[in-house]
């Protein structure tokens, strides 16, 4: 039992109910270009050089990864919690005699969590393939198409090049 566990669950799950577009614009505001972003304002306040997070292909990709992880950690947590609640406590208590914590986890809990792990992997893969809102709102596929995905490429071909059939 953790003190305030319901509050922690709410805080972790809260980003999941916010629109992906809003989350994207929030992170664009936080990591905006030098002179506009919150992180750059903090860097300037402590005397460090400002960084163009969204103009650098490497950091732009990491900002998108952080954004997606932050937004979807809540749903992943709910699935794992449901899986953990499905583990019978009798199995864990029976293994206390001869097994340490890691052996109990590896040989008892992990196999019983296999469906939750599979569901989270599939949902993550599908979500990654259809990722559009965060990329469109943060970088629009740039810089230099380094954060382009299938969805943003289809949108680019459809809207800017007017190649409807190809899109």
mmCIF file of C-alpha atoms in Angstrom:
data_model
loop_
_atom_site.group_PDB
_atom_site.id
_atom_site.type_symbol
_atom_site.label_atom_id
_atom_site.label_comp_id
_atom_site.label_asym_id
_atom_site.label_seq_id
_atom_site.Cartn_x
_atom_site.Cartn_y
_atom_site.Cartn_z
ATOM 1 C CA UNK A 1 0.000 0.000 0.000
ATOM 2 C CA UNK A 2 1.384 3.360 -1.062
ATOM 3 C CA UNK A 3 0.180 6.555 0.588
ATOM 4 C CA UNK A 4 -1.854 8.601 -1.898
ATOM 5 C CA UNK A 5 -1.861 5.880 -4.547
ATOM 6 C CA UNK A 6 -5.169 7.016 -6.042
ATOM 7 C CA UNK A 7 -3.844 10.557 -6.406
ATOM 8 C CA UNK A 8 -0.676 9.200 -8.054
ATOM 9 C CA UNK A 9 -2.769 7.103 -10.416
ATOM 10 C CA UNK A 10 -4.831 10.149 -11.343
ATOM 11 C CA UNK A 11 -1.738 12.272 -11.979
ATOM 12 C CA UNK A 12 -0.144 9.586 -14.144
ATOM 13 C CA UNK A 13 -3.354 8.884 -16.092
ATOM 14 C CA UNK A 14 -4.353 12.556 -16.580
ATOM 15 C CA UNK A 15 -2.267 13.177 -19.767
ATOM 16 C CA UNK A 16 -4.103 10.303 -21.450
ATOM 17 C CA UNK A 17 -7.411 12.191 -21.444
ATOM 18 C CA UNK A 18 -5.921 15.358 -22.941
ATOM 19 C CA UNK A 19 -6.122 15.765 -26.706
ATOM 20 C CA UNK A 20 -2.965 14.716 -28.549
ATOM 21 C CA UNK A 21 -2.961 18.026 -30.397
ATOM 22 C CA UNK A 22 -3.064 19.971 -27.120
ATOM 23 C CA UNK A 23 -0.216 17.858 -25.736
ATOM 24 C CA UNK A 24 1.806 18.541 -28.889
ATOM 25 C CA UNK A 25 1.309 22.296 -28.642
ATOM 26 C CA UNK A 26 2.150 22.170 -24.929
ATOM 27 C CA UNK A 27 5.487 20.498 -25.623
ATOM 28 C CA UNK A 28 6.112 22.865 -28.529
ATOM 29 C CA UNK A 29 5.649 25.743 -26.084
ATOM 30 C CA UNK A 30 7.921 24.104 -23.496
ATOM 31 C CA UNK A 31 10.734 23.254 -25.942
ATOM 32 C CA UNK A 32 10.222 26.181 -28.332
ATOM 33 C CA UNK A 33 13.029 27.883 -30.242
ATOM 34 C CA UNK A 34 15.563 30.092 -28.458
ATOM 35 C CA UNK A 35 13.892 33.151 -27.017
ATOM 36 C CA UNK A 36 10.421 31.581 -26.820
ATOM 37 C CA UNK A 37 10.539 28.185 -25.101
ATOM 38 C CA UNK A 38 10.179 27.637 -21.367
ATOM 39 C CA UNK A 39 13.232 25.371 -21.181
ATOM 40 C CA UNK A 40 15.318 27.940 -23.073
ATOM 41 C CA UNK A 41 14.142 30.661 -20.683
ATOM 42 C CA UNK A 42 15.313 28.531 -17.758
ATOM 43 C CA UNK A 43 18.638 27.839 -19.477
ATOM 44 C CA UNK A 44 19.121 31.548 -20.068
ATOM 45 C CA UNK A 45 18.191 32.360 -16.465
ATOM 46 C CA UNK A 46 20.900 30.050 -15.105
ATOM 47 C CA UNK A 47 23.478 31.384 -17.564
ATOM 48 C CA UNK A 48 23.611 28.511 -20.073
ATOM 49 C CA UNK A 49 23.352 28.721 -23.842
ATOM 50 C CA UNK A 50 19.925 28.319 -25.374
ATOM 51 C CA UNK A 51 19.307 25.249 -27.517
ATOM 52 C CA UNK A 52 17.096 24.913 -30.583
ATOM 53 C CA UNK A 53 15.478 21.649 -29.482
ATOM 54 C CA UNK A 54 13.006 21.435 -32.352
ATOM 55 C CA UNK A 55 15.470 22.643 -35.004
ATOM 56 C CA UNK A 56 17.982 19.858 -34.338
ATOM 57 C CA UNK A 57 16.941 16.512 -35.908
ATOM 58 C CA UNK A 58 18.232 14.436 -32.986
ATOM 59 C CA UNK A 59 16.666 16.470 -30.200
ATOM 60 C CA UNK A 60 13.402 16.973 -32.130
ATOM 61 C CA UNK A 61 12.953 13.219 -32.375
ATOM 62 C CA UNK A 62 13.662 12.825 -28.662
ATOM 63 C CA UNK A 63 11.152 15.550 -27.805
ATOM 64 C CA UNK A 64 8.482 13.658 -29.753
ATOM 65 C CA UNK A 65 9.439 10.381 -28.040
ATOM 66 C CA UNK A 66 9.228 12.038 -24.614
ATOM 67 C CA UNK A 67 5.863 13.574 -25.528
ATOM 68 C CA UNK A 68 4.345 10.267 -26.613
ATOM 69 C CA UNK A 69 5.718 8.401 -23.597
ATOM 70 C CA UNK A 70 4.406 11.095 -21.250
ATOM 71 C CA UNK A 71 0.966 10.985 -22.815
ATOM 72 C CA UNK A 72 0.480 7.224 -23.002
ATOM 73 C CA UNK A 73 2.144 6.060 -19.774
ATOM 74 C CA UNK A 74 -1.253 6.212 -18.071
ATOM 75 C CA UNK A 75 -2.973 3.695 -20.325
ATOM 76 C CA UNK A 76 0.016 1.374 -20.137
ATOM 77 C CA UNK A 77 -0.048 1.637 -16.350
ATOM 78 C CA UNK A 78 -3.750 0.734 -16.200
ATOM 79 C CA UNK A 79 -3.179 -2.417 -18.260
ATOM 80 C CA UNK A 80 -0.210 -3.497 -16.118
ATOM 81 C CA UNK A 81 -2.117 -2.788 -12.896
ATOM 82 C CA UNK A 82 -4.999 -4.916 -14.134
ATOM 83 C CA UNK A 83 -2.529 -7.690 -14.940
ATOM 84 C CA UNK A 84 -0.861 -7.410 -11.538
ATOM 85 C CA UNK A 85 -4.213 -7.584 -9.781
ATOM 86 C CA UNK A 86 -4.873 -10.821 -11.651
ATOM 87 C CA UNK A 87 -1.807 -12.505 -10.117
ATOM 88 C CA UNK A 88 -3.060 -14.811 -7.338
ATOM 89 C CA UNK A 89 -1.360 -13.889 -4.036
ATOM 90 C CA UNK A 90 -1.227 -17.596 -3.092
ATOM 91 C CA UNK A 91 1.379 -18.247 -5.781
ATOM 92 C CA UNK A 92 3.588 -15.458 -4.518
ATOM 93 C CA UNK A 93 3.216 -16.574 -0.896
ATOM 94 C CA UNK A 94 4.060 -20.181 -1.786
ATOM 95 C CA UNK A 95 7.277 -19.091 -3.470
ATOM 96 C CA UNK A 96 8.501 -16.974 -0.546
ATOM 97 C CA UNK A 97 10.174 -19.987 1.086
ATOM 98 C CA UNK A 98 12.778 -20.718 -1.559
ATOM 99 C CA UNK A 99 12.889 -17.786 -3.953
ATOM 100 C CA UNK A 100 14.110 -14.224 -3.755
ATOM 101 C CA UNK A 101 12.265 -11.200 -5.082
ATOM 102 C CA UNK A 102 13.735 -11.364 -8.605
ATOM 103 C CA UNK A 103 13.147 -15.109 -8.980
ATOM 104 C CA UNK A 104 9.551 -14.703 -7.819
ATOM 105 C CA UNK A 105 9.067 -11.915 -10.334
ATOM 106 C CA UNK A 106 10.781 -13.765 -13.187
ATOM 107 C CA UNK A 107 9.183 -17.179 -12.699
ATOM 108 C CA UNK A 108 5.766 -16.295 -11.276
ATOM 109 C CA UNK A 109 4.709 -12.701 -11.939
ATOM 110 C CA UNK A 110 6.224 -12.178 -15.400
ATOM 111 C CA UNK A 111 4.573 -15.217 -17.035
ATOM 112 C CA UNK A 112 1.221 -14.188 -15.579
ATOM 113 C CA UNK A 113 1.759 -10.666 -16.949
ATOM 114 C CA UNK A 114 2.455 -11.984 -20.468
ATOM 115 C CA UNK A 115 -1.018 -11.031 -21.786
ATOM 116 C CA UNK A 116 -0.651 -7.473 -20.421
ATOM 117 C CA UNK A 117 2.837 -7.209 -21.922
ATOM 118 C CA UNK A 118 1.554 -8.444 -25.291
ATOM 119 C CA UNK A 119 -1.378 -6.019 -25.276
ATOM 120 C CA UNK A 120 0.884 -3.078 -24.408
ATOM 121 C CA UNK A 121 3.395 -4.019 -27.118
ATOM 122 C CA UNK A 122 0.669 -4.292 -29.757
ATOM 123 C CA UNK A 123 -1.035 -1.047 -28.715
ATOM 124 C CA UNK A 124 2.344 0.710 -28.704
ATOM 125 C CA UNK A 125 3.216 -0.599 -32.170
ATOM 126 C CA UNK A 126 -0.156 0.346 -33.630
ATOM 127 C CA UNK A 127 -0.056 3.747 -31.918
ATOM 128 C CA UNK A 128 3.425 4.390 -33.260
ATOM 129 C CA UNK A 129 2.356 3.587 -36.810
ATOM 130 C CA UNK A 130 -0.601 5.951 -36.696
ATOM 131 C CA UNK A 131 1.157 8.752 -34.802
ATOM 132 C CA UNK A 132 0.185 12.049 -36.384
ATOM 133 C CA UNK A 133 -1.105 14.722 -33.998
ATOM 134 C CA UNK A 134 2.012 15.141 -31.877
ATOM 135 C CA UNK A 135 4.354 15.279 -34.847
ATOM 136 C CA UNK A 136 2.105 17.627 -36.807
ATOM 137 C CA UNK A 137 1.751 20.039 -33.895
ATOM 138 C CA UNK A 138 5.371 19.947 -32.685
ATOM 139 C CA UNK A 139 7.597 19.715 -35.775
ATOM 140 C CA UNK A 140 5.311 19.177 -38.788
ATOM 141 C CA UNK A 141 7.667 16.385 -39.851
ATOM 142 C CA UNK A 142 10.795 18.512 -39.757
ATOM 143 C CA UNK A 143 13.561 19.422 -39.424
ATOM 144 C CA UNK A 144 14.571 17.943 -42.721
ATOM 145 C CA UNK A 145 11.873 15.231 -42.583
ATOM 146 C CA UNK A 146 13.676 13.608 -39.646
ATOM 147 C CA UNK A 147 10.463 13.214 -37.626
ATOM 148 C CA UNK A 148 8.265 12.215 -40.558
ATOM 149 C CA UNK A 149 5.984 9.185 -40.069
ATOM 150 C CA UNK A 150 3.707 7.309 -42.436
ATOM 151 C CA UNK A 151 0.715 9.388 -41.358
ATOM 152 C CA UNK A 152 2.436 12.748 -41.758
ATOM 153 C CA UNK A 153 3.875 11.677 -45.114
ATOM 154 C CA UNK A 154 0.412 10.729 -46.377
ATOM 155 C CA UNK A 155 -0.907 14.089 -45.185
ATOM 156 C CA UNK A 156 1.989 15.902 -46.897
ATOM 157 C CA UNK A 157 1.435 14.089 -50.193
ATOM 158 C CA UNK A 158 -2.326 14.696 -50.014
ATOM 159 C CA UNK A 159 -2.420 18.328 -48.911
ATOM 160 C CA UNK A 160 0.728 19.976 -50.267
ATOM 161 C CA UNK A 161 1.424 18.004 -53.430
ATOM 162 C CA UNK A 162 -2.258 17.317 -54.278
ATOM 163 C CA UNK A 163 -1.446 13.737 -55.269
ATOM 164 C CA UNK A 164 -4.676 12.281 -53.950
ATOM 165 C CA UNK A 165 -4.360 8.835 -55.484
ATOM 166 C CA UNK A 166 -0.768 8.362 -54.315
ATOM 167 C CA UNK A 167 -1.706 9.497 -50.805
#
